[in-house]
């Protein structure tokens, strides 16, 4: 290792188990609790000198919130100006007060860049040869690009035939080594997890979302929403696959609240596709173990995931925020994708349209009301998945 790992992190940052609360020092390679085997989360110091006024003089994006991130100030980030995405009002398809946070505007076209700038910065400081991820596509595209920028190798493990064409093209373009697995994403993740986490291989740093450090970058999505609206919204709708993002966004809001930077919290609504809805099932049955889906099916390939690794984090996020999980059909996803595109000019990939579809479902079910301030997180760009567009959209006459 080229550097003492504790020099990477801000003083006072620790890791805590999400199940048994076992707490230990900040450590880049600790992903599972040594006591009970559950996932770890990053705990920020109890005091923070972050100020909106100081931060707002910096470029809008992930690193604007530097004091709220766990990396020490003298670590030089590997960055492409990720984050700083537009919050777009969608008054033609919804009431005033409903906004789309368009994550397709990130450097590689998805929210994954927020986490990758932090994850790759850590990998670079560790002096490893490269990084490895299992992915439904966007994590692979993002890891490949940021690894290239950092001069690191990148290995991506993908479900064969399960990755949208634009994402696969990005992984190729940035020179990642592509390994395909026969099976769904869950099997690809299992493979990486066994190799790196359980067998303790340390030449490649794993950047899937069981890595709590990567999720720290993704919590900035909450900071940006508050930064722009100047207060928290009532509801945040997030498409859920491996469930890292909804957990990270909630963590961001909670930290702002704990530091006294906001005085109330939004409700988090997780949206899954009907054929890939393990968390909707687990939530509905009030189960304390995951109701996994063996063969997840949906056109939204990004969230075609049956065993979300962050399931417990996400359940806790939704429970603490007094939110809920809803499922939407592929037809509802396509309809929402069309409406965003044709009435608002916002081009998203299918998984991202799940937020709007979920919002419509929640209105129908009386979970939200039309006049609430609501943010729909549109996680990835339309160009990620050109084949779905060709299949469902006809040429205008
Ligand atoms: C567009 O790239 O899991 O619930 O391997 O690409 O944090 O998993 C992608 C996930 C939503 C779900 N929207 O986020 C991967 C991967 C888009 C995505 C999600 C993904 P999580």
mmCIF file of C-alpha atoms and ligand atoms in Angstrom:
data_model
loop_
_atom_site.group_PDB
_atom_site.id
_atom_site.type_symbol
_atom_site.label_atom_id
_atom_site.label_comp_id
_atom_site.label_asym_id
_atom_site.label_seq_id
_atom_site.Cartn_x
_atom_site.Cartn_y
_atom_site.Cartn_z
ATOM 1 C CA UNK A 1 0.000 0.000 0.000
ATOM 2 C CA UNK A 2 1.360 3.372 -0.971
ATOM 3 C CA UNK A 3 -0.275 5.178 1.917
ATOM 4 C CA UNK A 4 -1.503 4.462 5.438
ATOM 5 C CA UNK A 5 -5.175 3.689 4.902
ATOM 6 C CA UNK A 6 -6.248 5.758 7.903
ATOM 7 C CA UNK A 7 -4.718 8.860 6.270
ATOM 8 C CA UNK A 8 -7.364 8.609 3.553
ATOM 9 C CA UNK A 9 -10.220 9.250 5.944
ATOM 10 C CA UNK A 10 -11.353 12.289 7.878
ATOM 11 C CA UNK A 11 -10.648 12.249 11.647
ATOM 12 C CA UNK A 12 -13.496 10.757 13.658
ATOM 13 C CA UNK A 13 -15.005 8.711 10.803
ATOM 14 C CA UNK A 14 -15.867 5.125 11.844
ATOM 15 C CA UNK A 15 -17.608 2.025 10.462
ATOM 16 C CA UNK A 16 -20.657 0.530 12.176
ATOM 17 C CA UNK A 17 -22.579 -2.684 11.553
ATOM 18 C CA UNK A 18 -26.143 -2.020 10.425
ATOM 19 C CA UNK A 19 -27.466 -4.996 12.398
ATOM 20 C CA UNK A 20 -25.526 -5.309 15.681
ATOM 21 C CA UNK A 21 -23.976 -1.796 15.865
ATOM 22 C CA UNK A 22 -20.443 -3.183 16.275
ATOM 23 C CA UNK A 23 -18.241 -0.146 15.659
ATOM 24 C CA UNK A 24 -14.653 -0.010 14.468
ATOM 25 C CA UNK A 25 -12.154 2.362 12.885
ATOM 26 C CA UNK A 26 -12.380 3.501 9.267
ATOM 27 C CA UNK A 27 -10.969 0.719 7.104
ATOM 28 C CA UNK A 28 -11.278 0.541 3.294
ATOM 29 C CA UNK A 29 -11.358 -3.285 3.110
ATOM 30 C CA UNK A 30 -13.923 -4.022 5.812
ATOM 31 C CA UNK A 31 -17.291 -4.762 4.189
ATOM 32 C CA UNK A 32 -18.849 -7.275 6.572
ATOM 33 C CA UNK A 33 -19.222 -7.093 10.324
ATOM 34 C CA UNK A 34 -16.617 -9.327 11.996
ATOM 35 C CA UNK A 35 -19.177 -10.117 14.733
ATOM 36 C CA UNK A 36 -22.392 -10.883 12.836
ATOM 37 C CA UNK A 37 -21.578 -10.793 9.113
ATOM 38 C CA UNK A 38 -23.965 -8.003 8.192
ATOM 39 C CA UNK A 39 -23.083 -4.919 6.140
ATOM 40 C CA UNK A 40 -21.173 -1.968 7.543
ATOM 41 C CA UNK A 41 -22.039 1.700 7.188
ATOM 42 C CA UNK A 42 -19.875 4.783 7.427
ATOM 43 C CA UNK A 43 -20.495 6.969 10.461
ATOM 44 C CA UNK A 44 -19.466 10.605 10.094
ATOM 45 C CA UNK A 45 -18.035 12.545 13.071
ATOM 46 C CA UNK A 46 -20.729 13.950 15.379
ATOM 47 C CA UNK A 47 -19.655 17.540 14.706
ATOM 48 C CA UNK A 48 -19.098 19.155 11.331
ATOM 49 C CA UNK A 49 -18.090 22.627 10.195
ATOM 50 C CA UNK A 50 -19.956 22.426 6.874
ATOM 51 C CA UNK A 51 -21.629 25.671 5.824
ATOM 52 C CA UNK A 52 -23.982 26.156 2.867
ATOM 53 C CA UNK A 53 -22.523 29.625 2.239
ATOM 54 C CA UNK A 54 -18.971 28.345 1.964
ATOM 55 C CA UNK A 55 -20.035 25.310 -0.070
ATOM 56 C CA UNK A 56 -22.089 27.344 -2.550
ATOM 57 C CA UNK A 57 -18.959 29.198 -3.664
ATOM 58 C CA UNK A 58 -17.706 25.883 -5.051
ATOM 59 C CA UNK A 59 -18.760 24.141 -8.272
ATOM 60 C CA UNK A 60 -22.174 22.426 -7.988
ATOM 61 C CA UNK A 61 -21.513 18.689 -7.643
ATOM 62 C CA UNK A 62 -20.282 15.899 -5.391
ATOM 63 C CA UNK A 63 -17.162 17.673 -4.093
ATOM 64 C CA UNK A 64 -19.030 20.866 -3.142
ATOM 65 C CA UNK A 65 -19.969 18.948 0.034
ATOM 66 C CA UNK A 66 -16.398 17.975 0.857
ATOM 67 C CA UNK A 67 -16.782 18.374 4.649
ATOM 68 C CA UNK A 68 -19.744 15.997 4.564
ATOM 69 C CA UNK A 69 -17.697 13.302 2.805
ATOM 70 C CA UNK A 70 -15.472 10.893 4.767
ATOM 71 C CA UNK A 71 -12.258 11.505 2.783
ATOM 72 C CA UNK A 72 -9.693 13.777 4.419
ATOM 73 C CA UNK A 73 -9.165 17.186 2.860
ATOM 74 C CA UNK A 74 -5.701 16.405 1.540
ATOM 75 C CA UNK A 75 -6.810 13.489 -0.634
ATOM 76 C CA UNK A 76 -6.902 14.630 -4.268
ATOM 77 C CA UNK A 77 -10.143 13.358 -5.839
ATOM 78 C CA UNK A 78 -10.303 11.535 -9.183
ATOM 79 C CA UNK A 79 -13.140 13.624 -10.591
ATOM 80 C CA UNK A 80 -14.912 14.643 -13.795
ATOM 81 C CA UNK A 81 -17.275 17.136 -12.182
ATOM 82 C CA UNK A 82 -19.894 14.470 -11.430
ATOM 83 C CA UNK A 83 -23.143 15.380 -9.703
ATOM 84 C CA UNK A 84 -24.509 18.899 -10.083
ATOM 85 C CA UNK A 85 -27.340 17.435 -12.137
ATOM 86 C CA UNK A 86 -30.455 19.463 -13.001
ATOM 87 C CA UNK A 87 -33.608 19.380 -10.873
ATOM 88 C CA UNK A 88 -36.265 19.796 -13.529
ATOM 89 C CA UNK A 89 -39.880 20.746 -12.854
ATOM 90 C CA UNK A 90 -42.308 18.552 -14.784
ATOM 91 C CA UNK A 91 -45.453 20.679 -14.875
ATOM 92 C CA UNK A 92 -46.888 19.175 -18.059
ATOM 93 C CA UNK A 93 -47.199 15.691 -16.567
ATOM 94 C CA UNK A 94 -47.581 16.552 -12.860
ATOM 95 C CA UNK A 95 -48.453 19.359 -10.484
ATOM 96 C CA UNK A 96 -46.173 22.198 -9.472
ATOM 97 C CA UNK A 97 -43.761 20.959 -6.858
ATOM 98 C CA UNK A 98 -42.898 17.749 -8.692
ATOM 99 C CA UNK A 99 -39.302 17.593 -9.944
ATOM 100 C CA UNK A 100 -37.128 15.130 -11.805
ATOM 101 C CA UNK A 101 -33.520 14.891 -10.611
ATOM 102 C CA UNK A 102 -31.910 14.006 -13.933
ATOM 103 C CA UNK A 103 -28.935 11.795 -13.154
ATOM 104 C CA UNK A 104 -28.489 11.046 -16.844
ATOM 105 C CA UNK A 105 -26.533 14.324 -16.901
ATOM 106 C CA UNK A 106 -23.577 12.719 -15.091
ATOM 107 C CA UNK A 107 -20.292 12.150 -17.003
ATOM 108 C CA UNK A 108 -21.089 8.515 -17.864
ATOM 109 C CA UNK A 109 -24.849 9.043 -17.869
ATOM 110 C CA UNK A 110 -25.929 7.671 -14.490
ATOM 111 C CA UNK A 111 -25.893 8.377 -10.740
ATOM 112 C CA UNK A 112 -23.173 5.747 -10.335
ATOM 113 C CA UNK A 113 -20.542 8.424 -11.055
ATOM 114 C CA UNK A 114 -21.260 10.035 -7.664
ATOM 115 C CA UNK A 115 -20.125 6.898 -5.874
ATOM 116 C CA UNK A 116 -17.385 6.047 -8.335
ATOM 117 C CA UNK A 117 -15.501 9.332 -7.884
ATOM 118 C CA UNK A 118 -15.199 8.488 -4.164
ATOM 119 C CA UNK A 119 -14.591 4.748 -4.661
ATOM 120 C CA UNK A 120 -11.933 5.188 -7.343
ATOM 121 C CA UNK A 121 -10.222 7.919 -5.317
ATOM 122 C CA UNK A 122 -9.898 5.442 -2.434
ATOM 123 C CA UNK A 123 -8.706 2.642 -4.754
ATOM 124 C CA UNK A 124 -6.025 4.954 -6.157
ATOM 125 C CA UNK A 125 -4.840 5.918 -2.666
ATOM 126 C CA UNK A 126 -4.607 2.236 -1.706
ATOM 127 C CA UNK A 127 -2.170 1.559 -4.523
ATOM 128 C CA UNK A 128 -4.103 -1.466 -5.847
ATOM 129 C CA UNK A 129 -3.736 -2.679 -9.448
ATOM 130 C CA UNK A 130 -7.351 -2.121 -10.297
ATOM 131 C CA UNK A 131 -11.004 -2.382 -9.370
ATOM 132 C CA UNK A 132 -13.710 -4.996 -9.910
ATOM 133 C CA UNK A 133 -17.503 -4.775 -10.071
ATOM 134 C CA UNK A 134 -20.439 -7.008 -10.912
ATOM 135 C CA UNK A 135 -23.023 -4.978 -12.768
ATOM 136 C CA UNK A 136 -26.275 -4.702 -14.680
ATOM 137 C CA UNK A 137 -24.369 -2.127 -16.736
ATOM 138 C CA UNK A 138 -24.206 1.352 -15.275
ATOM 139 C CA UNK A 139 -21.795 0.490 -12.477
ATOM 140 C CA UNK A 140 -19.580 -1.157 -15.108
ATOM 141 C CA UNK A 141 -19.678 1.912 -17.383
ATOM 142 C CA UNK A 142 -18.873 4.236 -14.510
ATOM 143 C CA UNK A 143 -16.138 2.067 -12.985
ATOM 144 C CA UNK A 144 -14.525 1.614 -16.408
ATOM 145 C CA UNK A 145 -14.398 5.363 -17.063
ATOM 146 C CA UNK A 146 -13.159 6.411 -13.617
ATOM 147 C CA UNK A 147 -10.605 3.574 -13.507
ATOM 148 C CA UNK A 148 -9.271 4.720 -16.889
ATOM 149 C CA UNK A 149 -8.929 8.258 -15.569
ATOM 150 C CA UNK A 150 -7.076 6.995 -12.487
ATOM 151 C CA UNK A 151 -4.765 4.717 -14.469
ATOM 152 C CA UNK A 152 -6.233 1.592 -12.846
ATOM 153 C CA UNK A 153 -7.356 -1.658 -14.426
ATOM 154 C CA UNK A 154 -11.053 -2.444 -14.362
ATOM 155 C CA UNK A 155 -12.724 -5.847 -14.391
ATOM 156 C CA UNK A 156 -16.489 -5.957 -14.911
ATOM 157 C CA UNK A 157 -18.517 -9.102 -14.311
ATOM 158 C CA UNK A 158 -21.785 -9.011 -16.249
ATOM 159 C CA UNK A 159 -24.855 -11.215 -16.673
ATOM 160 C CA UNK A 160 -24.567 -12.543 -20.238
ATOM 161 C CA UNK A 161 -27.232 -10.946 -22.436
ATOM 162 C CA UNK A 162 -28.529 -8.894 -19.497
ATOM 163 C CA UNK A 163 -26.773 -5.578 -20.077
ATOM 164 C CA UNK A 164 -28.174 -2.775 -22.245
ATOM 165 C CA UNK A 165 -26.102 -2.020 -25.344
ATOM 166 C CA UNK A 166 -25.011 1.519 -24.467
ATOM 167 C CA UNK A 167 -23.586 0.402 -21.138
ATOM 168 C CA UNK A 168 -21.673 -2.521 -22.629
ATOM 169 C CA UNK A 169 -20.286 -0.141 -25.262
ATOM 170 C CA UNK A 170 -19.040 2.207 -22.533
ATOM 171 C CA UNK A 171 -17.255 -0.610 -20.692
ATOM 172 C CA UNK A 172 -15.565 -1.572 -23.995
ATOM 173 C CA UNK A 173 -14.743 2.023 -24.856
ATOM 174 C CA UNK A 174 -12.938 2.641 -21.577
ATOM 175 C CA UNK A 175 -10.966 -0.595 -21.838
ATOM 176 C CA UNK A 176 -12.487 -2.685 -19.060
ATOM 177 C CA UNK A 177 -11.856 -6.415 -18.974
ATOM 178 C CA UNK A 178 -15.290 -7.963 -19.472
ATOM 179 C CA UNK A 179 -16.196 -11.282 -17.848
ATOM 180 C CA UNK A 180 -19.651 -12.672 -18.627
ATOM 181 C CA UNK A 181 -21.523 -14.993 -16.304
ATOM 182 C CA UNK A 182 -24.346 -17.302 -17.336
ATOM 183 C CA UNK A 183 -27.161 -16.185 -15.101
ATOM 184 C CA UNK A 184 -28.631 -12.994 -13.704
ATOM 185 C CA UNK A 185 -26.872 -10.115 -11.942
ATOM 186 C CA UNK A 186 -27.189 -11.833 -8.575
ATOM 187 C CA UNK A 187 -24.899 -14.648 -9.754
ATOM 188 C CA UNK A 188 -22.367 -12.161 -11.113
ATOM 189 C CA UNK A 189 -22.326 -10.365 -7.765
ATOM 190 C CA UNK A 190 -21.964 -13.633 -5.874
ATOM 191 C CA UNK A 191 -18.903 -14.459 -7.965
ATOM 192 C CA UNK A 192 -17.131 -11.171 -7.196
ATOM 193 C CA UNK A 193 -18.203 -11.284 -3.577
ATOM 194 C CA UNK A 194 -16.773 -14.792 -3.038
ATOM 195 C CA UNK A 195 -13.529 -13.987 -4.804
ATOM 196 C CA UNK A 196 -12.756 -10.658 -3.179
ATOM 197 C CA UNK A 197 -14.673 -10.399 0.045
ATOM 198 C CA UNK A 198 -14.752 -13.998 1.271
ATOM 199 C CA UNK A 199 -11.436 -15.215 -0.175
ATOM 200 C CA UNK A 200 -9.706 -11.956 0.721
ATOM 201 C CA UNK A 201 -8.044 -11.209 -2.632
ATOM 202 C CA UNK A 202 -6.590 -7.733 -2.511
ATOM 203 C CA UNK A 203 -5.191 -6.907 -5.939
ATOM 204 C CA UNK A 204 -8.533 -5.558 -7.160
ATOM 205 C CA UNK A 205 -10.621 -3.228 -4.999
ATOM 206 C CA UNK A 206 -14.343 -4.125 -5.130
ATOM 207 C CA UNK A 207 -16.718 -1.260 -5.839
ATOM 208 C CA UNK A 208 -20.152 -2.805 -5.608
ATOM 209 C CA UNK A 209 -22.519 -1.205 -3.168
ATOM 210 C CA UNK A 210 -21.657 -3.504 -0.250
ATOM 211 C CA UNK A 211 -18.640 -1.192 -0.225
ATOM 212 C CA UNK A 212 -19.963 1.501 2.152
ATOM 213 C CA UNK A 213 -17.377 4.051 0.974
ATOM 214 C CA UNK A 214 -18.754 4.179 -2.561
ATOM 215 C CA UNK A 215 -22.232 4.886 -1.188
ATOM 216 C CA UNK A 216 -20.854 7.969 0.554
ATOM 217 C CA UNK A 217 -20.556 9.647 -2.839
ATOM 218 C CA UNK A 218 -24.144 8.766 -3.676
ATOM 219 C CA UNK A 219 -25.523 10.481 -0.565
ATOM 220 C CA UNK A 220 -24.678 13.819 -2.229
ATOM 221 C CA UNK A 221 -27.857 13.408 -4.270
ATOM 222 C CA UNK A 222 -29.748 14.362 -1.094
ATOM 223 C CA UNK A 223 -27.425 17.325 -0.468
ATOM 224 C CA UNK A 224 -28.027 18.688 -3.965
ATOM 225 C CA UNK A 225 -31.812 18.398 -3.659
ATOM 226 C CA UNK A 226 -31.767 20.411 -0.421
ATOM 227 C CA UNK A 227 -29.195 22.827 -1.835
ATOM 228 C CA UNK A 228 -31.532 23.668 -4.747
ATOM 229 C CA UNK A 229 -34.939 23.543 -3.058
ATOM 230 C CA UNK A 230 -33.526 25.189 0.104
ATOM 231 C CA UNK A 231 -35.514 22.673 2.141
ATOM 232 C CA UNK A 232 -36.173 18.952 1.995
ATOM 233 C CA UNK A 233 -39.012 17.706 -0.239
ATOM 234 C CA UNK A 234 -41.947 15.726 1.175
ATOM 235 C CA UNK A 235 -41.228 12.614 -0.905
ATOM 236 C CA UNK A 236 -38.330 11.133 -2.840
ATOM 237 C CA UNK A 237 -39.029 8.318 -5.336
ATOM 238 C CA UNK A 238 -36.069 6.068 -6.170
ATOM 239 C CA UNK A 239 -35.880 3.035 -8.493
ATOM 240 C CA UNK A 240 -34.501 0.158 -6.445
ATOM 241 C CA UNK A 241 -32.263 -2.670 -7.660
ATOM 242 C CA UNK A 242 -29.425 -3.572 -5.328
ATOM 243 C CA UNK A 243 -30.863 -0.915 -2.998
ATOM 244 C CA UNK A 244 -27.648 1.008 -2.416
ATOM 245 C CA UNK A 245 -28.912 4.279 -3.819
ATOM 246 C CA UNK A 246 -32.070 4.622 -1.736
ATOM 247 C CA UNK A 247 -30.011 3.789 1.364
ATOM 248 C CA UNK A 248 -27.355 6.353 0.443
ATOM 249 C CA UNK A 249 -29.842 9.130 -0.328
ATOM 250 C CA UNK A 250 -31.623 8.562 2.976
ATOM 251 C CA UNK A 251 -28.279 8.617 4.806
ATOM 252 C CA UNK A 252 -27.585 11.994 3.189
ATOM 253 C CA UNK A 253 -30.839 13.496 4.419
ATOM 254 C CA UNK A 254 -30.324 12.038 7.896
ATOM 255 C CA UNK A 255 -26.841 13.503 8.177
ATOM 256 C CA UNK A 256 -28.101 16.963 7.196
ATOM 257 C CA UNK A 257 -30.780 16.591 9.861
ATOM 258 C CA UNK A 258 -28.345 15.379 12.534
ATOM 259 C CA UNK A 259 -26.010 18.301 11.827
ATOM 260 C CA UNK A 260 -28.936 20.730 12.149
ATOM 261 C CA UNK A 261 -28.700 21.712 8.471
ATOM 262 C CA UNK A 262 -32.369 20.816 7.815
ATOM 263 C CA UNK A 263 -35.227 20.576 10.302
ATOM 264 C CA UNK A 264 -37.385 17.822 8.818
ATOM 265 C CA UNK A 265 -36.963 14.712 6.697
ATOM 266 C CA UNK A 266 -38.596 13.444 3.497
ATOM 267 C CA UNK A 267 -40.317 10.097 3.075
ATOM 268 C CA UNK A 268 -38.440 7.646 0.858
ATOM 269 C CA UNK A 269 -40.441 5.601 -1.642
ATOM 270 C CA UNK A 270 -38.639 2.664 -3.255
ATOM 271 C CA UNK A 271 -39.921 1.558 -6.650
ATOM 272 C CA UNK A 272 -39.323 -1.894 -8.129
ATOM 273 C CA UNK A 273 -40.479 -3.607 -11.324
ATOM 274 C CA UNK A 274 -43.211 -6.193 -10.681
ATOM 275 C CA UNK A 275 -41.095 -9.098 -11.905
ATOM 276 C CA UNK A 276 -38.103 -8.041 -9.807
ATOM 277 C CA UNK A 277 -39.671 -6.833 -6.583
ATOM 278 C CA UNK A 278 -38.036 -8.675 -3.656
ATOM 279 C CA UNK A 279 -38.181 -5.610 -1.421
ATOM 280 C CA UNK A 280 -41.815 -4.860 -2.206
ATOM 281 C CA UNK A 281 -42.570 -8.447 -1.147
ATOM 282 C CA UNK A 282 -40.384 -8.325 1.950
ATOM 283 C CA UNK A 283 -41.961 -5.006 2.990
ATOM 284 C CA UNK A 284 -45.535 -6.162 2.398
ATOM 285 C CA UNK A 285 -44.990 -9.300 4.468
ATOM 286 C CA UNK A 286 -43.154 -7.318 7.186
ATOM 287 C CA UNK A 287 -40.478 -9.981 6.947
ATOM 288 C CA UNK A 288 -37.153 -9.582 8.709
ATOM 289 C CA UNK A 289 -35.438 -11.801 6.181
ATOM 290 C CA UNK A 290 -35.228 -11.066 2.459
ATOM 291 C CA UNK A 291 -37.920 -12.609 0.240
ATOM 292 C CA UNK A 292 -35.517 -13.127 -2.671
ATOM 293 C CA UNK A 293 -36.598 -13.684 -6.281
ATOM 294 C CA UNK A 294 -34.642 -16.402 -8.098
ATOM 295 C CA UNK A 295 -35.371 -15.324 -11.671
ATOM 296 C CA UNK A 296 -36.107 -11.606 -11.817
ATOM 297 C CA UNK A 297 -37.821 -10.469 -15.043
ATOM 298 C CA UNK A 298 -38.364 -6.912 -16.333
ATOM 299 C CA UNK A 299 -37.492 -4.794 -19.365
ATOM 300 C CA UNK A 300 -35.743 -2.467 -16.907
ATOM 301 C CA UNK A 301 -32.481 -4.431 -17.028
ATOM 302 C CA UNK A 302 -30.713 -2.038 -14.640
ATOM 303 C CA UNK A 303 -32.966 -3.181 -11.809
ATOM 304 C CA UNK A 304 -33.355 -6.833 -12.842
ATOM 305 C CA UNK A 305 -32.079 -7.935 -9.435
ATOM 306 C CA UNK A 306 -33.593 -10.602 -7.184
ATOM 307 C CA UNK A 307 -31.320 -10.521 -4.133
ATOM 308 C CA UNK A 308 -30.459 -6.907 -3.349
ATOM 309 C CA UNK A 309 -27.305 -6.897 -1.267
ATOM 310 C CA UNK A 310 -28.389 -3.752 0.600
ATOM 311 C CA UNK A 311 -31.869 -5.077 1.386
ATOM 312 C CA UNK A 312 -31.612 -4.506 5.137
ATOM 313 C CA UNK A 313 -30.191 -0.988 4.725
ATOM 314 C CA UNK A 314 -33.035 -0.128 2.362
ATOM 315 C CA UNK A 315 -35.740 -1.586 4.623
ATOM 316 C CA UNK A 316 -34.379 0.498 7.473
ATOM 317 C CA UNK A 317 -34.240 3.636 5.317
ATOM 318 C CA UNK A 318 -37.831 3.273 4.208
ATOM 319 C CA UNK A 319 -39.013 2.378 7.705
ATOM 320 C CA UNK A 320 -37.159 5.254 9.415
ATOM 321 C CA UNK A 321 -38.418 7.750 6.847
ATOM 322 C CA UNK A 322 -42.005 6.460 7.189
ATOM 323 C CA UNK A 323 -42.029 5.730 3.464
ATOM 324 C CA UNK A 324 -42.961 2.598 1.535
ATOM 325 C CA UNK A 325 -42.141 0.346 -1.423
ATOM 326 C CA UNK A 326 -44.320 0.100 -4.538
ATOM 327 C CA UNK A 327 -44.097 -2.060 -7.648
ATOM 328 C CA UNK A 328 -44.870 -1.080 -11.231
ATOM 329 C CA UNK A 329 -45.462 -3.138 -14.368
ATOM 330 C CA UNK A 330 -43.263 -3.000 -17.458
ATOM 331 C CA UNK A 331 -46.194 -1.346 -19.298
ATOM 332 C CA UNK A 332 -46.340 1.387 -16.664
ATOM 333 C CA UNK A 333 -42.587 1.864 -16.961
ATOM 334 C CA UNK A 334 -42.774 2.271 -20.741
ATOM 335 C CA UNK A 335 -45.721 4.685 -20.423
ATOM 336 C CA UNK A 336 -43.796 6.839 -17.945
ATOM 337 C CA UNK A 337 -40.704 6.733 -20.144
ATOM 338 C CA UNK A 338 -42.811 7.951 -23.072
ATOM 339 C CA UNK A 339 -44.467 10.731 -21.090
ATOM 340 C CA UNK A 340 -41.167 12.033 -19.716
ATOM 341 C CA UNK A 341 -39.733 11.992 -23.224
ATOM 342 C CA UNK A 342 -42.664 13.398 -25.177
ATOM 343 C CA UNK A 343 -44.153 15.930 -22.756
ATOM 344 C CA UNK A 344 -41.090 17.048 -20.834
ATOM 345 C CA UNK A 345 -38.142 16.395 -23.151
ATOM 346 C CA UNK A 346 -36.422 14.199 -20.579
ATOM 347 C CA UNK A 347 -34.868 11.032 -22.011
ATOM 348 C CA UNK A 348 -34.340 8.265 -19.467
ATOM 349 C CA UNK A 349 -33.659 4.551 -19.543
ATOM 350 C CA UNK A 350 -36.478 2.187 -18.433
ATOM 351 C CA UNK A 351 -35.293 1.689 -14.820
ATOM 352 C CA UNK A 352 -35.293 5.457 -14.330
ATOM 353 C CA UNK A 353 -38.853 5.809 -15.583
ATOM 354 C CA UNK A 354 -39.857 3.574 -12.667
ATOM 355 C CA UNK A 355 -39.755 6.664 -10.409
ATOM 356 C CA UNK A 356 -42.532 8.393 -12.341
ATOM 357 C CA UNK A 357 -44.463 5.126 -12.693
ATOM 358 C CA UNK A 358 -44.115 4.613 -8.934
ATOM 359 C CA UNK A 359 -45.266 8.167 -8.235
ATOM 360 C CA UNK A 360 -48.374 7.592 -10.350
ATOM 361 C CA UNK A 361 -49.007 4.333 -8.494
ATOM 362 C CA UNK A 362 -48.593 6.068 -5.150
ATOM 363 C CA UNK A 363 -51.095 8.782 -6.200
ATOM 364 C CA UNK A 364 -53.596 6.068 -7.172
ATOM 365 C CA UNK A 365 -53.089 4.280 -3.861
ATOM 366 C CA UNK A 366 -53.466 7.524 -1.915
ATOM 367 C CA UNK A 367 -49.932 7.255 -0.505
ATOM 368 C CA UNK A 368 -48.987 10.774 -1.678
ATOM 369 C CA UNK A 369 -51.066 13.764 -2.624
ATOM 370 C CA UNK A 370 -50.657 15.821 -5.766
ATOM 371 C CA UNK A 371 -49.566 18.991 -4.024
ATOM 372 C CA UNK A 372 -46.685 17.500 -2.057
ATOM 373 C CA UNK A 373 -43.184 18.553 -2.979
ATOM 374 C CA UNK A 374 -41.847 15.427 -4.667
ATOM 375 C CA UNK A 375 -38.552 14.502 -6.275
ATOM 376 C CA UNK A 376 -38.406 11.651 -8.797
ATOM 377 C CA UNK A 377 -34.856 10.393 -9.199
ATOM 378 C CA UNK A 378 -34.222 9.619 -12.880
ATOM 379 C CA UNK A 379 -31.153 7.457 -12.458
ATOM 380 C CA UNK A 380 -29.839 6.965 -16.019
ATOM 381 C CA UNK A 381 -29.827 8.397 -19.553
ATOM 382 C CA UNK A 382 -32.033 7.185 -22.448
ATOM 383 C CA UNK A 383 -28.990 6.435 -24.631
ATOM 384 C CA UNK A 384 -27.992 3.643 -22.269
ATOM 385 C CA UNK A 385 -30.625 1.361 -23.750
ATOM 386 C CA UNK A 386 -31.310 2.142 -27.429
ATOM 387 C CA UNK A 387 -32.779 -1.316 -28.113
ATOM 388 C CA UNK A 388 -35.721 -0.812 -25.759
ATOM 389 C CA UNK A 389 -36.446 2.492 -27.491
ATOM 390 C CA UNK A 390 -36.397 0.819 -30.926
ATOM 391 C CA UNK A 391 -38.731 -1.861 -29.633
ATOM 392 C CA UNK A 392 -41.402 0.313 -28.007
ATOM 393 C CA UNK A 393 -41.309 3.606 -29.881
ATOM 394 C CA UNK A 394 -42.497 4.023 -33.451
ATOM 395 C CA UNK A 395 -41.362 6.739 -35.858
ATOM 396 C CA UNK A 396 -43.476 9.920 -35.686
ATOM 397 C CA UNK A 397 -45.679 10.353 -38.750
HETATM 398 C C1 LIG B 1 -30.397 3.349 -14.056
HETATM 399 O O1 LIG B 1 -25.153 -0.927 -12.587
HETATM 400 O O2 LIG B 1 -27.031 -2.296 -10.075
HETATM 401 O O3 LIG B 1 -30.817 0.205 -6.037
HETATM 402 O O4 LIG B 1 -24.874 -2.817 -11.562
HETATM 403 O O5 LIG B 1 -28.453 1.482 -13.250
HETATM 404 O O6 LIG B 1 -28.607 1.346 -5.939
HETATM 405 O O7 LIG B 1 -28.881 -0.784 -7.230
HETATM 406 C C2 LIG B 1 -27.587 -0.455 -11.434
HETATM 407 C C3 LIG B 1 -28.624 0.025 -10.713
HETATM 408 C C4 LIG B 1 -31.506 2.327 -10.722
HETATM 409 C C5 LIG B 1 -30.761 0.796 -8.974
HETATM 410 N N1 LIG B 1 -31.426 2.928 -11.911
HETATM 411 O O8 LIG B 1 -29.883 1.333 -8.016
HETATM 412 C C6 LIG B 1 -25.516 -1.767 -11.764
HETATM 413 C C7 LIG B 1 -26.756 -1.552 -11.009
HETATM 414 C C8 LIG B 1 -30.414 2.645 -12.753
HETATM 415 C C9 LIG B 1 -29.442 1.721 -12.385
HETATM 416 C C10 LIG B 1 -30.580 1.404 -10.306
HETATM 417 C C11 LIG B 1 -29.540 1.064 -11.153
HETATM 418 P P1 LIG B 1 -29.520 0.489 -6.715
#
